[in-house]
Coordinates of C-alpha atoms in Angstrom, one line a residue:
M74 CA 0.0 0.0 0.0
F75 CA 1.1 3.6 -0.6
R76 CA 2.8 5.1 2.4
P77 CA 3.2 8.9 2.7
T78 CA 6.7 10.4 2.7
P79 CA 7.5 12.9 5.6
S80 CA 6.7 15.8 3.3
A81 CA 3.5 14.2 2.2
F82 CA 2.7 13.6 5.9
L83 CA 3.1 17.3 6.6
L84 CA 0.7 18.0 3.7
L85 CA -1.7 15.5 5.2
T86 CA -1.5 17.2 8.6
A87 CA -2.1 20.6 7.1
L88 CA -5.1 19.4 5.2
L89 CA -6.6 17.7 8.2
S90 CA -6.1 20.7 10.4
N91 CA -7.5 23.0 7.7
G92 CA -10.8 21.1 7.2
G93 CA -11.3 18.7 10.0
H94 CA -12.1 15.1 8.9
D95 CA -14.1 16.3 5.9
G96 CA -11.1 18.2 4.7
T97 CA -9.4 15.0 3.8
A98 CA -11.4 14.8 0.6
S99 CA -8.7 16.7 -1.3
I100 CA -5.9 14.4 -0.2
T101 CA -6.7 11.8 -2.9
N102 CA -6.2 14.5 -5.5
A103 CA -3.2 16.0 -3.6
F104 CA -0.9 13.0 -3.7
L105 CA -2.5 9.5 -3.7
S106 CA -4.0 9.2 -7.1
P107 CA -1.0 10.1 -9.2
V108 CA 1.2 7.7 -7.3
A109 CA -1.4 4.9 -7.4
T110 CA -2.0 5.2 -11.2
S111 CA 1.4 6.1 -12.6
H112 CA 2.5 2.5 -13.5
R113 CA -0.7 0.8 -14.6
S114 CA -2.7 0.6 -17.7
K115 CA -6.4 1.7 -17.7
Y116 CA -9.4 -0.1 -18.9
T117 CA -11.0 3.3 -19.6
T118 CA -10.0 6.8 -19.0
L119 CA -10.6 7.9 -15.4
S120 CA -12.4 11.2 -14.9
A121 CA -10.8 13.9 -12.8
T122 CA -12.1 14.3 -9.2
T123 CA -13.3 17.6 -7.8
P124 CA -11.8 18.7 -4.5
A125 CA -14.2 18.9 -1.7
K126 CA -15.3 22.3 -0.4
S127 CA -13.7 23.3 2.9
T128 CA -15.9 23.1 6.0
T129 CA -15.9 24.7 9.4
T130 CA -16.0 22.5 12.5
T131 CA -17.8 23.5 15.7
T132 CA -17.6 22.1 19.2
T133 CA -20.6 21.1 21.2
D134 CA -20.8 20.4 24.9
F135 CA -22.9 17.3 25.5
P136 CA -24.8 17.1 28.8
H137 CA -24.2 13.4 29.1
W138 CA -22.5 10.5 27.5
K139 CA -24.5 8.6 24.8
K140 CA -24.4 4.9 24.4
T141 CA -22.0 3.7 21.7
T142 CA -21.2 0.4 20.0
I143 CA -17.6 0.4 21.4
D144 CA -16.7 -3.1 22.5
T145 CA -13.9 -4.5 24.6
S146 CA -11.4 -3.7 21.8
N147 CA -11.9 0.0 22.7
E148 CA -11.8 0.9 19.0
P149 CA -13.9 3.8 17.5
P150 CA -17.5 2.7 16.7
N151 CA -17.1 3.6 12.9
L152 CA -14.0 1.4 12.7
Q153 CA -15.7 -1.4 14.6
T154 CA -18.5 -1.3 12.1
I155 CA -16.1 -1.6 9.2
L156 CA -14.1 -4.4 10.7
A157 CA -17.2 -6.3 11.7
S158 CA -18.6 -6.0 8.2
L159 CA -15.4 -7.5 6.7
S160 CA -15.7 -10.5 9.0
S161 CA -19.4 -10.9 8.3
L162 CA -18.8 -11.2 4.6
K163 CA -17.5 -14.8 5.1
S164 CA -19.8 -17.5 3.7
G165 CA -18.0 -20.8 4.0
S166 CA -15.1 -20.8 1.5
D167 CA -16.4 -17.6 -0.2
I168 CA -17.2 -14.0 0.8
R169 CA -20.6 -12.7 0.0
G170 CA -22.8 -9.6 0.7
T171 CA -25.0 -7.0 -0.7
F172 CA -23.2 -4.5 -2.9
V173 CA -23.2 -1.0 -1.4
G174 CA -21.4 1.7 -3.3
H175 CA -19.6 4.8 -2.0
R176 CA -17.6 7.7 -3.3
S177 CA -14.7 6.6 -5.5
S178 CA -12.4 9.1 -3.9
G179 CA -12.5 11.9 -1.4
G180 CA -14.4 12.0 1.8
T181 CA -13.5 10.3 5.0
I182 CA -13.3 6.6 5.5
A183 CA -15.4 6.8 8.6
N184 CA -18.4 7.6 6.3
I185 CA -18.3 4.1 4.9
S186 CA -19.7 2.9 8.2
R187 CA -23.0 4.8 7.6
P188 CA -24.3 2.8 4.6
I189 CA -23.0 -0.4 6.3
E190 CA -25.1 0.3 9.4
K191 CA -28.1 1.5 7.3
L192 CA -28.2 -1.8 5.4
K193 CA -27.9 -3.8 8.6
K194 CA -30.7 -2.0 10.3
E195 CA -33.0 -2.1 7.3
N196 CA -32.9 -5.9 6.7
G197 CA -30.0 -7.4 8.5
G198 CA -27.9 -7.3 5.3
I199 CA -24.1 -7.5 5.1
A200 CA -22.6 -4.7 2.9
F201 CA -19.9 -5.5 0.3
T202 CA -18.3 -2.2 -0.5
P203 CA -15.6 -1.3 -2.9
F204 CA -13.4 -0.5 0.1
A205 CA -13.9 -4.1 1.3
G206 CA -12.9 -5.2 -2.2
H207 CA -9.7 -3.1 -1.9
C208 CA -8.9 -4.6 1.5
F209 CA -9.4 -8.2 0.3
G210 CA -7.3 -7.4 -2.8
V211 CA -4.4 -6.5 -0.4
A212 CA -5.1 -9.4 1.8
F213 CA -5.2 -12.0 -1.0
A214 CA -2.0 -10.7 -2.6
K215 CA -0.1 -10.8 0.7
W216 CA -1.6 -14.3 1.5
A217 CA -0.7 -15.7 -1.9
L218 CA 2.9 -14.3 -1.7
S219 CA 3.3 -15.9 1.7
Q220 CA 2.1 -19.2 0.3
Q221 CA 4.8 -19.0 -2.4
E222 CA 7.5 -18.3 0.2
E223 CA 6.4 -21.3 2.1
R224 CA 6.9 -23.4 -1.0
G225 CA 10.4 -22.0 -1.5
N226 CA 9.6 -19.4 -4.1
N227 CA 11.2 -16.2 -2.8
D228 CA 11.3 -14.1 -6.0
N229 CA 8.5 -11.9 -4.6
A230 CA 6.6 -11.9 -7.9
L231 CA 2.9 -12.8 -8.2
T232 CA 0.3 -12.6 -11.0
I233 CA -3.4 -12.6 -10.1
C234 CA -6.2 -12.8 -12.6
I235 CA -9.6 -11.3 -11.9
G236 CA -12.9 -12.4 -13.6
R237 CA -16.5 -11.6 -12.8
D238 CA -20.0 -12.6 -13.6
P239 CA -22.2 -10.1 -15.5
R240 CA -23.5 -8.1 -12.5
P241 CA -22.7 -4.5 -13.3
H242 CA -21.2 -3.7 -9.9
G243 CA -18.7 -6.5 -10.4
E244 CA -16.5 -4.2 -12.4
R245 CA -16.3 -1.7 -9.7
L246 CA -15.4 -4.4 -7.2
A247 CA -12.8 -5.7 -9.7
D248 CA -11.2 -2.3 -9.9
A249 CA -11.0 -1.9 -6.1
F250 CA -9.6 -5.4 -5.7
A251 CA -7.0 -4.9 -8.5
R252 CA -5.8 -1.6 -7.0
G253 CA -5.5 -3.2 -3.6
A254 CA -3.6 -6.2 -4.8
E255 CA -1.2 -4.1 -6.9
S256 CA -0.4 -1.9 -4.0
V257 CA 1.5 -4.9 -2.7
D258 CA 5.1 -5.0 -4.0
G259 CA 5.7 -7.6 -6.7
V260 CA 2.1 -8.1 -7.6
R261 CA 0.6 -7.8 -11.1
V262 CA -3.1 -8.1 -11.8
L263 CA -4.7 -9.2 -15.1
Y264 CA -8.4 -8.6 -15.8
T265 CA -10.3 -11.0 -18.0
D266 CA -13.7 -9.4 -17.6
V267 CA -16.8 -11.7 -17.7
A268 CA -15.7 -15.3 -17.0
S269 CA -17.0 -18.5 -15.3
T270 CA -15.8 -19.5 -11.9
P271 CA -14.4 -22.9 -13.0
S272 CA -12.4 -21.1 -15.8
M273 CA -10.6 -19.0 -13.2
Y274 CA -9.4 -22.2 -11.5
E275 CA -8.3 -23.5 -14.9
F276 CA -6.3 -20.4 -15.6
V277 CA -4.3 -21.0 -12.4
R278 CA -3.9 -24.7 -13.1
A279 CA -2.7 -24.0 -16.6
D280 CA -0.1 -21.4 -15.3
Q281 CA -1.8 -18.5 -17.0
C282 CA -1.5 -16.9 -13.5
D283 CA -0.4 -17.7 -10.0
A284 CA -3.7 -17.0 -8.3
A285 CA -7.2 -15.9 -9.3
A286 CA -10.3 -14.2 -7.8
M287 CA -13.8 -14.6 -9.2
I288 CA -16.3 -11.8 -8.4
T289 CA -19.7 -13.5 -8.2
A290 CA -22.7 -14.1 -6.0
S291 CA -23.7 -17.1 -8.1
H292 CA -27.5 -17.6 -7.9
L293 CA -28.2 -15.0 -5.3
P294 CA -30.2 -11.9 -6.2
E295 CA -28.6 -9.4 -8.5
E296 CA -27.9 -6.8 -5.8
K297 CA -25.6 -9.4 -4.1
N298 CA -21.9 -10.0 -4.9
G299 CA -19.0 -11.9 -3.6
M300 CA -15.6 -13.4 -4.3
K301 CA -14.2 -16.9 -4.7
F302 CA -10.4 -17.5 -4.6
F303 CA -7.9 -19.9 -6.1
S304 CA -4.1 -20.3 -5.9
N305 CA -1.5 -22.6 -7.3
A306 CA -0.5 -23.5 -3.7
V307 CA -3.9 -24.8 -2.4
G308 CA -6.4 -24.8 -5.3
G309 CA -9.7 -23.4 -4.1
L310 CA -9.3 -21.6 -0.8
T311 CA -11.1 -23.2 2.2
S312 CA -13.0 -21.7 5.1
Q313 CA -9.8 -21.6 7.2
H314 CA -8.1 -19.6 4.4
I315 CA -10.9 -17.1 4.3
D316 CA -10.4 -16.6 8.0
E317 CA -6.8 -15.7 7.3
L318 CA -7.8 -13.3 4.6
I319 CA -10.2 -11.5 6.9
V320 CA -7.4 -10.9 9.4
L321 CA -5.2 -9.3 6.7
A322 CA -8.1 -7.3 5.3
Q323 CA -9.0 -5.9 8.7
K324 CA -5.4 -4.9 9.2
E325 CA -5.5 -3.0 5.9
A326 CA -8.7 -1.3 6.9
R327 CA -7.2 -0.1 10.1
E328 CA -4.3 1.5 8.3
W329 CA -6.6 3.4 6.0
Y330 CA -8.8 4.4 8.9
N331 CA -5.8 5.8 10.7
M332 CA -5.0 7.8 7.7
G333 CA -8.6 9.0 7.5
I334 CA -9.1 8.7 3.8
L335 CA -10.5 6.3 1.1
P336 CA -8.1 4.6 -1.3
P337 CA -8.6 5.9 -4.8
S338 CA -10.7 3.9 -7.3
S339 CA -12.0 4.3 -10.8
G340 CA -15.7 4.5 -9.8
N341 CA -17.7 3.4 -12.8
A342 CA -14.9 4.3 -15.2
G343 CA -13.4 0.8 -15.6
V344 CA -10.7 -1.4 -14.1
M345 CA -7.1 -0.2 -13.5
C346 CA -4.6 -3.1 -13.6
S347 CA -1.4 -4.2 -15.2
E348 CA -3.0 -5.9 -18.3
L349 CA -6.4 -6.6 -19.9
V350 CA -6.6 -10.1 -21.1
N351 CA -9.2 -12.5 -22.6
F352 CA -8.4 -16.0 -21.3
M353 CA -11.9 -17.5 -22.1
P354 CA -11.0 -18.8 -25.6
Y355 CA -8.3 -20.9 -23.9
Y356 CA -10.9 -22.3 -21.5
K357 CA -13.3 -23.1 -24.4
E358 CA -10.6 -25.1 -26.0
T359 CA -10.1 -27.3 -22.9
L360 CA -13.8 -28.1 -22.9
K361 CA -13.7 -28.9 -26.7
K362 CA -10.9 -31.4 -26.0
A363 CA -13.0 -32.9 -23.2
I364 CA -15.9 -33.5 -25.5
L365 CA -13.7 -35.1 -28.1
R366 CA -12.5 -37.5 -25.4
E367 CA -16.1 -38.2 -24.5
V368 CA -17.1 -38.9 -28.1
P369 CA -14.2 -40.9 -29.6
T370 CA -13.5 -40.8 -33.4
S371 CA -14.7 -44.4 -33.8
T372 CA -18.2 -43.5 -32.6
S373 CA -18.6 -39.9 -33.8
S374 CA -20.1 -38.9 -37.1
S375 CA -17.1 -36.7 -37.8
T376 CA -13.7 -36.3 -36.2
I377 CA -14.2 -32.6 -36.2
K378 CA -18.0 -32.3 -35.6
P379 CA -18.8 -35.0 -33.1
L380 CA -22.1 -33.4 -32.1
A381 CA -23.4 -32.9 -35.7
N382 CA -26.5 -35.0 -35.0
L383 CA -27.6 -33.2 -31.8
N384 CA -30.1 -30.5 -31.3
I385 CA -29.2 -28.7 -28.1
V386 CA -30.9 -25.8 -26.3
V387 CA -28.5 -23.9 -24.1
N388 CA -30.0 -21.6 -21.4
P389 CA -27.3 -19.7 -19.4
G390 CA -29.9 -17.1 -18.3
N391 CA -27.7 -14.2 -19.4
G392 CA -25.0 -15.4 -17.0
A393 CA -21.3 -16.2 -17.5
G394 CA -22.1 -19.5 -19.3
C395 CA -23.2 -17.9 -22.5
F396 CA -20.0 -19.0 -24.3
F397 CA -21.1 -22.7 -24.1
A398 CA -23.5 -22.4 -27.0
D399 CA -20.8 -21.3 -29.4
L400 CA -18.5 -24.1 -28.1
L401 CA -21.2 -26.7 -29.0
S402 CA -21.9 -25.1 -32.3
D403 CA -18.2 -25.3 -33.2
L404 CA -18.5 -29.1 -32.6
G405 CA -21.4 -29.4 -35.0
A406 CA -24.4 -29.2 -32.6
N407 CA -27.5 -27.3 -33.7
V408 CA -28.0 -24.6 -31.0
A409 CA -30.4 -22.3 -32.9
G410 CA -33.1 -22.8 -30.3
S411 CA -30.9 -21.6 -27.4
I412 CA -32.1 -18.7 -25.2
H413 CA -30.7 -15.8 -23.1
L414 CA -27.3 -16.0 -24.6
T415 CA -26.1 -12.4 -23.9
P416 CA -24.3 -11.8 -20.6
D417 CA -26.4 -9.2 -18.8
G418 CA -26.3 -8.8 -15.0
T419 CA -29.7 -7.1 -14.9
F420 CA -31.2 -10.4 -16.2
P421 CA -33.8 -8.6 -18.4
D422 CA -37.1 -10.3 -19.4
T423 CA -36.2 -13.6 -17.9
F424 CA -36.8 -15.6 -14.7
G425 CA -34.4 -13.4 -12.7
V426 CA -31.0 -14.6 -11.6
P427 CA -30.3 -18.0 -13.3
N428 CA -30.6 -21.1 -11.0
P429 CA -31.0 -24.5 -12.6
E430 CA -33.2 -25.5 -9.6
K431 CA -35.6 -22.6 -10.1
K432 CA -39.0 -23.7 -11.4
E433 CA -39.2 -20.7 -13.8
M434 CA -35.8 -21.5 -15.4
V435 CA -36.8 -25.1 -15.9
E436 CA -40.1 -24.1 -17.5
A437 CA -38.5 -21.6 -19.9
T438 CA -36.0 -24.3 -20.9
V439 CA -38.7 -26.9 -21.4
K440 CA -40.7 -24.5 -23.6
A441 CA -37.6 -23.7 -25.7
C442 CA -36.9 -27.5 -26.1
E443 CA -40.4 -28.2 -27.2
A444 CA -40.2 -25.4 -29.8
V445 CA -37.3 -27.0 -31.6
D446 CA -37.7 -30.7 -30.7
A447 CA -34.4 -30.6 -28.9
D448 CA -32.5 -33.6 -27.7
I449 CA -31.5 -31.9 -24.5
G450 CA -31.7 -28.6 -22.7
V451 CA -28.7 -27.3 -20.7
M452 CA -29.0 -24.7 -17.9
F453 CA -26.3 -22.9 -15.9
D454 CA -26.3 -20.7 -12.8
T455 CA -24.8 -17.2 -13.0
D456 CA -21.2 -18.2 -12.8
A457 CA -21.6 -21.5 -14.6
D458 CA -20.1 -23.7 -11.8
R459 CA -23.5 -25.5 -11.5
S460 CA -25.7 -27.0 -14.2
G461 CA -29.1 -28.7 -14.7
F462 CA -30.7 -30.3 -17.7
V463 CA -34.0 -30.9 -19.4
L464 CA -34.6 -34.3 -21.1
P465 CA -37.5 -35.8 -23.1
R466 CA -39.3 -38.6 -21.2
T467 CA -40.7 -39.9 -24.5
V468 CA -38.8 -40.3 -27.8
D469 CA -40.7 -41.8 -30.8
P470 CA -38.6 -44.8 -31.8
S471 CA -39.3 -44.4 -35.5
T472 CA -39.2 -40.7 -36.0
G473 CA -37.0 -39.6 -33.1
A474 CA -39.5 -36.9 -32.1
H475 CA -39.3 -35.8 -28.5
S476 CA -42.0 -35.0 -26.0
D477 CA -42.8 -34.9 -22.3
Y478 CA -39.7 -33.0 -21.3
E479 CA -38.7 -33.2 -17.6
A480 CA -35.9 -31.7 -15.5
L481 CA -32.8 -33.7 -14.8
N482 CA -31.6 -32.3 -11.5
G483 CA -31.4 -33.3 -7.8
N484 CA -31.2 -37.0 -7.0
R485 CA -31.9 -38.1 -10.6
M486 CA -29.0 -36.1 -11.9
I487 CA -26.7 -37.7 -9.4
A488 CA -28.1 -41.1 -10.5
L489 CA -27.3 -40.5 -14.2
I490 CA -23.8 -39.2 -13.5
S491 CA -23.2 -42.2 -11.3
K492 CA -24.4 -44.4 -14.1
I493 CA -21.7 -43.0 -16.3
F494 CA -19.0 -43.8 -13.7
S495 CA -20.4 -47.3 -12.9
N496 CA -19.2 -48.2 -16.5
S497 CA -15.9 -46.2 -16.6
S498 CA -14.9 -46.8 -12.9
P499 CA -16.7 -49.8 -11.5
G500 CA -17.0 -49.9 -7.7
C501 CA -15.9 -46.3 -7.2
T502 CA -17.3 -43.9 -4.5
I503 CA -19.8 -41.2 -5.0
V504 CA -19.7 -38.4 -2.4
T505 CA -22.8 -36.4 -1.9
D506 CA -24.3 -34.0 0.6
S507 CA -26.3 -35.2 3.5
T508 CA -29.7 -34.4 2.0
T509 CA -29.8 -37.0 -0.8
S510 CA -32.6 -39.5 -0.8
E511 CA -32.8 -43.1 0.6
S512 CA -33.7 -44.4 -2.8
L513 CA -30.6 -42.8 -4.3
S514 CA -28.4 -44.6 -1.9
E515 CA -30.1 -47.9 -2.6
Y516 CA -29.7 -47.3 -6.4
L517 CA -26.0 -46.5 -6.2
Q518 CA -25.2 -49.4 -4.0
D519 CA -27.6 -52.1 -5.0
E520 CA -28.1 -51.4 -8.7
L521 CA -24.8 -49.8 -9.8
G522 CA -22.5 -51.5 -7.3
L523 CA -21.0 -48.2 -6.2
N524 CA -20.2 -46.9 -2.8
H525 CA -22.2 -43.9 -1.5
Y526 CA -20.7 -41.6 1.1
R527 CA -23.0 -38.8 2.5
H528 CA -21.2 -35.8 4.0
V529 CA -22.0 -32.4 5.4
R530 CA -23.9 -30.1 3.0
G531 CA -21.9 -27.4 1.2
Y532 CA -20.1 -28.0 -2.0
A533 CA -16.6 -27.2 -0.5
N534 CA -17.3 -29.7 2.2
V535 CA -18.3 -32.4 -0.2
I536 CA -15.4 -31.8 -2.6
G537 CA -13.0 -31.7 0.4
K538 CA -14.2 -35.0 1.7
A539 CA -13.8 -36.6 -1.8
K540 CA -10.2 -35.4 -2.0
E541 CA -9.5 -36.6 1.5
L542 CA -10.9 -40.1 0.8
T543 CA -9.0 -40.4 -2.5
D544 CA -5.7 -38.9 -1.3
G545 CA -5.8 -41.1 1.9
K546 CA -6.5 -44.2 -0.3
K547 CA -9.6 -44.9 1.7
A548 CA -11.8 -44.8 -1.4
N549 CA -11.7 -44.0 -5.1
A550 CA -14.0 -41.0 -5.0
E551 CA -14.7 -40.3 -8.7
V552 CA -17.5 -37.8 -8.1
A553 CA -18.3 -35.1 -5.5
I554 CA -21.8 -33.8 -6.0
E555 CA -24.4 -31.8 -4.2
I556 CA -28.2 -32.2 -4.7
S557 CA -28.1 -28.6 -5.9
G558 CA -26.1 -29.6 -9.0
H559 CA -22.6 -28.5 -7.8
C560 CA -20.4 -31.3 -9.2
A561 CA -16.7 -32.0 -9.2
M562 CA -14.9 -35.0 -10.7
K563 CA -11.6 -36.5 -9.9
E564 CA -10.7 -36.7 -13.6
N565 CA -11.1 -32.9 -13.8
G566 CA -9.0 -32.2 -10.7
Y567 CA -12.1 -31.9 -8.5
V568 CA -13.0 -28.5 -10.0
D569 CA -16.6 -27.6 -9.3
D570 CA -17.6 -27.0 -12.9
G571 CA -21.1 -26.9 -14.4
T572 CA -19.8 -26.8 -17.9
Y573 CA -17.7 -29.9 -17.4
T574 CA -20.7 -31.7 -16.0
A575 CA -22.5 -30.7 -19.2
V576 CA -19.7 -32.2 -21.2
K577 CA -20.2 -35.5 -19.5
I578 CA -24.0 -35.6 -20.0
I579 CA -23.8 -34.4 -23.6
G580 CA -21.0 -36.9 -24.3
L581 CA -23.2 -39.7 -22.9
L582 CA -26.1 -38.6 -25.1
A583 CA -23.9 -38.5 -28.2
R584 CA -22.5 -42.0 -27.5
T585 CA -25.9 -43.4 -26.8
N586 CA -27.4 -42.0 -30.0
D587 CA -24.4 -43.2 -32.1
A588 CA -24.6 -46.7 -30.6
A589 CA -28.4 -47.0 -31.1
G590 CA -28.2 -46.2 -34.8
A591 CA -30.9 -45.1 -37.1
G592 CA -34.5 -45.9 -36.1
E593 CA -33.6 -46.9 -32.5
H594 CA -34.0 -43.6 -30.6
G595 CA -34.4 -43.4 -26.9
S596 CA -34.2 -41.1 -23.9
L597 CA -31.3 -40.8 -21.5
L598 CA -33.9 -41.1 -18.7
D599 CA -34.3 -44.7 -19.8
L600 CA -30.8 -45.4 -18.5
I601 CA -31.9 -44.7 -14.9
S602 CA -35.4 -46.3 -15.2
D603 CA -34.5 -48.6 -12.2
F604 CA -34.1 -45.5 -10.0
E605 CA -37.2 -45.1 -8.0
E606 CA -38.0 -41.6 -6.7
M607 CA -40.2 -40.7 -3.8
P608 CA -43.4 -38.9 -5.0
Y609 CA -43.2 -36.2 -2.2
E610 CA -40.1 -34.2 -1.4
E611 CA -40.0 -30.9 0.4
E612 CA -37.6 -28.7 2.3
R613 CA -38.8 -26.1 4.9
R614 CA -36.9 -23.6 7.0
I615 CA -37.5 -22.9 10.7
R616 CA -36.3 -19.5 11.7
V617 CA -34.9 -18.5 15.1
T618 CA -36.7 -15.3 15.9
D619 CA -33.9 -13.5 17.9
G620 CA -31.5 -13.9 15.0
S621 CA -28.8 -15.4 17.3
L622 CA -26.6 -18.3 16.2
E623 CA -26.1 -19.2 19.9
T624 CA -29.9 -19.7 20.3
T625 CA -30.0 -21.6 17.0
T626 CA -27.3 -24.0 18.3
S627 CA -29.0 -24.4 21.7
V628 CA -32.5 -25.1 20.3
F629 CA -31.2 -27.4 17.6
N630 CA -29.3 -29.5 20.1
Q631 CA -32.4 -29.9 22.2
L632 CA -34.4 -30.9 19.2
V633 CA -31.9 -33.5 18.1
Q634 CA -31.9 -35.0 21.6
S635 CA -35.7 -35.0 21.8
L636 CA -36.0 -36.7 18.4
K637 CA -33.5 -39.5 19.4
V638 CA -35.4 -40.0 22.6
M639 CA -38.7 -40.3 20.7
C640 CA -37.1 -43.0 18.5
G641 CA -35.6 -44.8 21.4
D642 CA -38.8 -45.0 23.6
G643 CA -41.0 -46.0 20.7
S644 CA -43.3 -43.1 20.9
V645 CA -43.2 -42.8 17.1
E646 CA -42.9 -46.3 15.8
D647 CA -42.4 -45.4 12.2
W648 CA -39.0 -43.6 12.9
S649 CA -35.5 -45.0 13.1
V650 CA -32.2 -43.1 13.5
D651 CA -29.8 -43.2 10.6
E652 CA -26.6 -43.8 12.5
D653 CA -24.4 -43.3 9.3
N654 CA -25.6 -39.6 9.1
R655 CA -22.9 -36.9 9.4
E656 CA -25.0 -33.7 9.7
G657 CA -27.9 -32.9 12.0
V658 CA -30.2 -35.9 12.6
R659 CA -31.6 -38.1 9.9
L660 CA -34.6 -40.4 10.6
R661 CA -35.7 -43.1 8.3
L662 CA -39.4 -43.8 7.8
S663 CA -40.7 -47.4 7.7
S664 CA -42.2 -46.7 4.3
G665 CA -38.8 -46.0 2.8
G666 CA -38.6 -42.3 3.0
H667 CA -36.8 -40.1 5.5
F668 CA -36.7 -36.7 7.1
M669 CA -33.8 -34.8 8.6
I670 CA -33.2 -31.5 10.4
R671 CA -29.9 -29.6 10.3
K672 CA -28.8 -26.1 11.3
S673 CA -27.3 -23.5 9.0
L674 CA -23.6 -22.7 9.7
H675 CA -24.1 -19.0 8.9
D676 CA -27.8 -18.1 9.5
P677 CA -30.2 -18.4 12.4
V678 CA -32.1 -21.2 10.5
I679 CA -32.9 -24.8 11.1
S680 CA -33.8 -26.7 7.9
M681 CA -36.2 -29.6 7.7
Q682 CA -36.3 -31.9 4.7
V683 CA -38.7 -34.8 4.1
E684 CA -39.2 -37.4 1.4
S685 CA -42.2 -39.6 1.6
V686 CA -44.5 -41.9 -0.4
S687 CA -47.2 -39.2 -0.2
R688 CA -48.0 -35.7 1.1
D689 CA -50.5 -37.3 3.5
E690 CA -47.9 -39.6 5.0
A691 CA -45.5 -36.7 5.4
Q692 CA -48.2 -34.7 7.2
E693 CA -49.2 -37.5 9.5
K694 CA -45.9 -39.3 10.2
V695 CA -43.5 -36.3 10.1
L696 CA -45.0 -32.8 10.3
E697 CA -47.6 -33.4 13.0
P698 CA -45.2 -35.0 15.5
L699 CA -42.5 -32.5 14.7
L700 CA -44.8 -29.5 15.1
S701 CA -45.8 -30.8 18.6
L702 CA -42.1 -30.8 19.5
L703 CA -41.4 -27.4 18.0
K704 CA -44.2 -25.8 20.0
E705 CA -42.2 -26.4 23.1
H706 CA -39.8 -23.7 21.8
D707 CA -42.6 -21.3 20.8
S708 CA -40.9 -18.3 22.2
V709 CA -37.8 -18.5 19.9
L710 CA -38.9 -20.4 16.8
D711 CA -41.0 -19.3 13.7
Y712 CA -42.2 -22.7 12.3
S713 CA -45.0 -21.3 10.2
A714 CA -43.4 -22.8 7.0
L715 CA -44.2 -26.2 8.4
E716 CA -47.8 -25.3 9.4
N717 CA -48.5 -24.1 5.9
A718 CA -46.8 -27.2 4.2

């Protein structure tokens, strides 16, 4: 970070004494901006800033002390607010919050606390400001350099690549992050504009850069944003690594607070960094090669156009996965019926932020498939690390016409991917999150001869467990997949990649069609016809009314204990405890279904999931007994979602 020279410090002192705190608005123009921008290229020309008007300060005698938010750290309330907001941005192995803008230069840093506090008071939101982006840029650069030193690389040189999803405010966060990172000696930042999250990991893995940051909030509402991090030292950063970044980011925030000013930024004028790049064509080539591996020359209609006989609808929902349609077209697929192919973070005239689990996105994809008689529909979330599909249930065996399109997601998507690996890697292990169905486990183990390992929900948790099992030679975990569609495969270095998942499904479709030959058309859903799904599946959220994580943990532990007692004393004869469960408590139903409760790691919420042979059974055997138990905690729980189920 820029440090004032003694003469600059005298200037700073004079400016502060002349205008009080507000007088620091002119400091950015006085000496920070020229130093900060002298050695970097610009994405667009930055506009000049206007010095703030001088102000007169007055002194007021207060009759009594007012309550403040000062805690035991004895730091100023404004600084406490800023530091707490940096810590609150943590979301597992990512950082996430609601984007809140502020002045690009000038003004006092203390003023940042006001919009942070306002958002928190209005709806409990966590603000993600450009200043936070700057601090995390410094933090990530310092952290990545320290990782290189630990590996014996002491040349003090680091290249970081930044990408973003199409949200408009992603560019301002990219600029703030880049400026922060490049304020660290030896660090260069490359900006590749709109990209997918898995592509950023690939750029690191392919030595295009040493580390990468992806600015995205995935499927969350468009006002949200966040960051995901990758490095050549550890791959994707873990929750523990995010804790380390927060400490460094808070240290940087303190230094700027002590100086009393905001770091300069470009506002809405672009991204300032060492180099503008476009790495996405490289990533497209890696996926093309993957498809060519999936559809060998001996079974493809053309060595260059292996998808020539496929009609595919791609629906990236105006997100970062729009490039995938061009990729498929290059390999011969007909993608003319694809929809929402222009990256646009305002998500105009669609179903909102893309999410393959969202009913409206599935319906739009089904409609597009019906319009062009598509073989398959492919959906991505905003940053394309998650996918979902639409397949025809019925295919006319003589004409090949498709009808009765259905979503391929959730348990059935896991079943189909597992089917692929039961042939390519017999006896392997499939790691899923804890909420997958009883029937899925039976299908994987009894029908496919695979091992099923349920783990704690959260894609980073599931992927981490798969790596651990494989690296420790305890299992050959070929696939790590969440019911939400997050999927990582050992053959792809356990990168959580929706586009690579699409490669595997499309490859299976191409091979199946080629093997069937003319006049023998069928549906991919036929391949998992032995997988029986429960007719009724629901997930409900129970909210803790005081918003406290401590209360959430306390009540949750009491509920778990009570449920186990109810099973043990036979008061509910249809329940039995799943002893192999690793999250919350999971109870099997005698009819073959299950229900489970688990608490959120980050929110004051307890989730309840149930699968059953019917809605009536779920109501009688699960919801009614559970509601009786929840009423014992009436004062702290809002369980209305269960009453209205």
